[in-house]
CSV table of C-alpha atoms in Angstrom, one decimal:
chain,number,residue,atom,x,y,z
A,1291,UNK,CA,3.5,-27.4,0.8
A,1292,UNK,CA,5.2,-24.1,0.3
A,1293,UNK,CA,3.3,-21.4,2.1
A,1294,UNK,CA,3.7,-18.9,-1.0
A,1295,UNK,CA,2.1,-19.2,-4.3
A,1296,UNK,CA,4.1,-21.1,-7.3
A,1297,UNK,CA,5.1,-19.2,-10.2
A,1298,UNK,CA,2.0,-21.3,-11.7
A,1299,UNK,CA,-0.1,-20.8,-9.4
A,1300,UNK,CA,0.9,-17.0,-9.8
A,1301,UNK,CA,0.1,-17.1,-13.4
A,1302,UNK,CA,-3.7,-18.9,-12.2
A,1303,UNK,CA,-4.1,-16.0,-10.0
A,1304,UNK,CA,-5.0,-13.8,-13.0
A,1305,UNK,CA,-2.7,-10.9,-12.1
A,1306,UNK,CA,-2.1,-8.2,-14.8
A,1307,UNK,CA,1.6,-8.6,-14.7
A,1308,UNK,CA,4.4,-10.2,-12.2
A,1309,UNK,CA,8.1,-10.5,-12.3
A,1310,UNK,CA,10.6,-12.6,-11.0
A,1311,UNK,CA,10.9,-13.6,-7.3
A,1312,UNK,CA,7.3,-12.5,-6.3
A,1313,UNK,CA,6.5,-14.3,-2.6
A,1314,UNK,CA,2.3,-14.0,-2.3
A,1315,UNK,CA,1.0,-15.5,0.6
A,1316,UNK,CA,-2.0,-18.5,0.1
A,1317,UNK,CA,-3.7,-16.8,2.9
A,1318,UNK,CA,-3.3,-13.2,1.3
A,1319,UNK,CA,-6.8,-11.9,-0.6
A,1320,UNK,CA,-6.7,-10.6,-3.7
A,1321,UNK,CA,-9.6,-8.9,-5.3
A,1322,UNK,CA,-10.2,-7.8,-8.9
A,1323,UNK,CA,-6.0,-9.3,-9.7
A,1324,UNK,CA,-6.3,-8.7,-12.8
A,1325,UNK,CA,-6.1,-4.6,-12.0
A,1326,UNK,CA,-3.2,-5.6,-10.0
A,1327,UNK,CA,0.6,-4.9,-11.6
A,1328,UNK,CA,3.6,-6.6,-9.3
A,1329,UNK,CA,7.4,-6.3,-10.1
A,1330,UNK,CA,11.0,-8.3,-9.6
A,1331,UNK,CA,11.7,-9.0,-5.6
A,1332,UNK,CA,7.8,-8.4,-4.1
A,1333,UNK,CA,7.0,-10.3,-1.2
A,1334,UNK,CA,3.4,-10.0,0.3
A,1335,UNK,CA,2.5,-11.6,3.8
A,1336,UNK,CA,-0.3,-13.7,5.7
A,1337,UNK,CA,-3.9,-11.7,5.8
A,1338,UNK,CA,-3.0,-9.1,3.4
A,1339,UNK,CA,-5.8,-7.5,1.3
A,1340,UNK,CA,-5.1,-6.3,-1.9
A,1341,UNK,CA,-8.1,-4.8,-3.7
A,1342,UNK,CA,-8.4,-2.5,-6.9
A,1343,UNK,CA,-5.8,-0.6,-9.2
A,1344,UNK,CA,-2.5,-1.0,-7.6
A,1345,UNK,CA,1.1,-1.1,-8.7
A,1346,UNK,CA,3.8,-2.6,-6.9
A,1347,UNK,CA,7.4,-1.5,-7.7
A,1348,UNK,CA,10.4,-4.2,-7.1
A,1349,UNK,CA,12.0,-4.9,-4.2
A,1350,UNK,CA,9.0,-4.6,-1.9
A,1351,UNK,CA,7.4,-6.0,1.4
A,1352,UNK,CA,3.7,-5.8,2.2
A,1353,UNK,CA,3.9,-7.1,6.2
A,1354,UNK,CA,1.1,-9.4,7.8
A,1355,UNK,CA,-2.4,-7.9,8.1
A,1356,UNK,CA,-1.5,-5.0,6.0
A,1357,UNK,CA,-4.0,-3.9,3.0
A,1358,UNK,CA,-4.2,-1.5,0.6
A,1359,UNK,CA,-7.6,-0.2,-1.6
A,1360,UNK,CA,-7.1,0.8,-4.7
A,1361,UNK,CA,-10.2,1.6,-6.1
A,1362,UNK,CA,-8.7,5.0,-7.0
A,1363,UNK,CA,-5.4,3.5,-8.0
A,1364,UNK,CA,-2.4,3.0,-5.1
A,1365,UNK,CA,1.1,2.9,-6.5
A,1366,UNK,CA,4.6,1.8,-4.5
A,1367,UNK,CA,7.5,2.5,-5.9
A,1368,UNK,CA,10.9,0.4,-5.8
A,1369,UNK,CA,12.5,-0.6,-2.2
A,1370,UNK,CA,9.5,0.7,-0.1
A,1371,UNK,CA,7.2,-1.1,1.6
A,1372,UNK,CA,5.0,-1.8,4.7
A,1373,UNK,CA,5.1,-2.9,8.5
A,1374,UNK,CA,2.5,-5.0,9.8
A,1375,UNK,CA,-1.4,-3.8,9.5
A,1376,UNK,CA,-0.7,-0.7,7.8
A,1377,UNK,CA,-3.9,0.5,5.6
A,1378,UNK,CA,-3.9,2.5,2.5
A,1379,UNK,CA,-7.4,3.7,1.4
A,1380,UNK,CA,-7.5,5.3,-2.0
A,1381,UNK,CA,-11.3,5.8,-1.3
A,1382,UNK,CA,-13.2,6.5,1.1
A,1383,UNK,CA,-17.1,7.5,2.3
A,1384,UNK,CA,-18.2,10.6,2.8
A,1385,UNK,CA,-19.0,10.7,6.9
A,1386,UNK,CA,-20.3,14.3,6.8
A,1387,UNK,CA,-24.0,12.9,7.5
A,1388,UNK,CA,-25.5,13.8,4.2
A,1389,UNK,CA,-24.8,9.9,3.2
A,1390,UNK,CA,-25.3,6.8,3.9
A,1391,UNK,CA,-22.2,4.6,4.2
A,1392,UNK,CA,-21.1,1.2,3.4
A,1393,UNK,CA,-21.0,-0.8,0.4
A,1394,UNK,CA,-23.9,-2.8,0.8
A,1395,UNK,CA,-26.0,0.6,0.5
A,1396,UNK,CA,-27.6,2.2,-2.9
A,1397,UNK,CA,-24.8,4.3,-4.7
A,1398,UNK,CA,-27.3,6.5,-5.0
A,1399,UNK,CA,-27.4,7.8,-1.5
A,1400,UNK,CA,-24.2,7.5,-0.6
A,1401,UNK,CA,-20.9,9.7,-1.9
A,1402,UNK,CA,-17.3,8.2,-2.4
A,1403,UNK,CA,-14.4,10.2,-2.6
A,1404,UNK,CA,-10.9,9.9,-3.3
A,1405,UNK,CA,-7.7,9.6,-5.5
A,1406,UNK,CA,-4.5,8.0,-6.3
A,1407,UNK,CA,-1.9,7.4,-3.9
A,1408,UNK,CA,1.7,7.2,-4.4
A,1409,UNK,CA,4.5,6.2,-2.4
A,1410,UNK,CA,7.7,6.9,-4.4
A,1411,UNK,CA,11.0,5.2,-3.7
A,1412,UNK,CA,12.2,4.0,-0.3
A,1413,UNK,CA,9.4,4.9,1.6
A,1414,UNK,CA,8.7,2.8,4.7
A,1415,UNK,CA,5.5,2.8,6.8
A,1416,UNK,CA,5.4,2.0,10.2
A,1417,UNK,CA,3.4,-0.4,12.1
A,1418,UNK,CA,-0.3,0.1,12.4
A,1419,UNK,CA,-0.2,3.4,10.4
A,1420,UNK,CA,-2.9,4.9,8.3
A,1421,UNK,CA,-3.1,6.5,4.8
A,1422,UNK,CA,-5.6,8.2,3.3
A,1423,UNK,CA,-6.6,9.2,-0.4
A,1424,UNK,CA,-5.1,11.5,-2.6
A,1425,UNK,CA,-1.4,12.0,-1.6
A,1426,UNK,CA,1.7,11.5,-2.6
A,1427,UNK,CA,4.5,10.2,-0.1
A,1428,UNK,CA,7.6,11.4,-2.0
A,1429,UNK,CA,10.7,9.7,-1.5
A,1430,UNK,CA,13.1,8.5,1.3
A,1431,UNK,CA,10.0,9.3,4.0
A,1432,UNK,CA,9.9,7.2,7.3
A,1433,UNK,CA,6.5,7.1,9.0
A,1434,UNK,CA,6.5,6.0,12.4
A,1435,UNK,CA,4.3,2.9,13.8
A,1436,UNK,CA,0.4,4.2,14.4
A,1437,UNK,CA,0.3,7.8,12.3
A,1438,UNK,CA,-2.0,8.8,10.1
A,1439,UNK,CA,-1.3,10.5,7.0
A,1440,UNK,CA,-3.8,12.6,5.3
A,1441,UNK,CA,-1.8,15.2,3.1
A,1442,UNK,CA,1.0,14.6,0.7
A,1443,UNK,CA,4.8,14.2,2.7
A,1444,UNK,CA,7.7,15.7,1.3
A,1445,UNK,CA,10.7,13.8,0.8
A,1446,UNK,CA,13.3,12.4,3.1
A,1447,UNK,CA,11.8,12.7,6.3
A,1448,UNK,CA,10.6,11.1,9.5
A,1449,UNK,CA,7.3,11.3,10.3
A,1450,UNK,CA,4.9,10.6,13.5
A,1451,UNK,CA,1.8,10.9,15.1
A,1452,UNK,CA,-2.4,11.3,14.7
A,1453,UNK,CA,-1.7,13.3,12.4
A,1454,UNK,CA,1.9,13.1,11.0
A,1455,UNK,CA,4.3,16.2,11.6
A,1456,UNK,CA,8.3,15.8,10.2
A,1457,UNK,CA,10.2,15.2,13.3
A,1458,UNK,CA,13.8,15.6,11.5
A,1459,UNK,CA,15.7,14.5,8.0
A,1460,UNK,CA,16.4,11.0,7.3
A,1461,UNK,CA,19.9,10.3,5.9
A,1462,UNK,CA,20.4,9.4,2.1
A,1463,UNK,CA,22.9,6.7,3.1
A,1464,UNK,CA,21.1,4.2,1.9
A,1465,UNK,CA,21.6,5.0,-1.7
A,1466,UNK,CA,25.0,3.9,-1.1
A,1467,UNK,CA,23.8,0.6,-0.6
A,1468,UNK,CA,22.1,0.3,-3.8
């Protein structure tokens, strides 16, 4: 037994739309897949969630433990992708102590906030790193392993640490490659 789904089994899945050469995991989780749009060249890992409105570009690789929540809509673009047990939260509670928290609570009494979040081409996220709603990671940006992001990044730079700061330029060589 292959440890990815079969393009039938892909179609079974319920997905809104796939493309060719897409690698899901059978012990990935995928909730509400028929919000969920993948392209050409995707592979996703072992114990990935993927949950809500999200758009996967082609030519990407969701690593082991990684999950994103796109309740508010999460978008990666083309050749970007994540290291192991990254999180993206397009949503998130309100912690101020005014609300409760958790899902399993009233949505009366609690508050949810958030937005879309984008990573545009040839991002990569590091190991164990953090996003959080409402952003836009433009393209070419490195994050280093365990950072957190929680404003917008402009584009092709390195970034690190709780929370991110640009530590220098990353080189557009890579589009030679392309």
């Amino acid at each position: 037994m292959n440890s990815f789904y079969s393009d039938n089994e892909l179609l079974e899945l319920g997905l809104k739309s796939f493309g060719k050469n897409v690698l899901i995991s059978r012990k990935a989780s995928l909730y509400s897949p028929e919000k969920i749009n993948i392209g050409d060249n995707v592979r996703i890992d072992d114990f990935c969630i993927l949950s809500g409105q999200i758009t996967l570009g082609s030519f990407i690789h969701i690593s082991a433990f990684s999950a994103i929540y796109g309740a508010y809509g999460v978008e990666i673009r083309d050749f970007s992708g994540l290291s192991p047990r990254c999180t993206i939260f397009s949503a998130m509670d309100d912690f101020s102590g005014e609300y409760l928290v958790n899902p399993m609570v009233e949505k009366s009494k609690t508050k949810v906030v958030g937005g879309k979040v984008l990573l545009d081409k040839f991002v990569q996220v590091g190991s164990g790193s953090v996003i959080f709603p409402s952003l836009t990671i433009e393209e070419g940006v490195v994050i280093g392993a365990m950072s957190l992001v929680k404003n917008s990044l402009s584009s092709w730079g390195i970034y690190v640490g709780i929370p991110v700061r640009r530590i220098k330029e990353r080189s557009k060589n890579l589009l030679t490659r392309l």
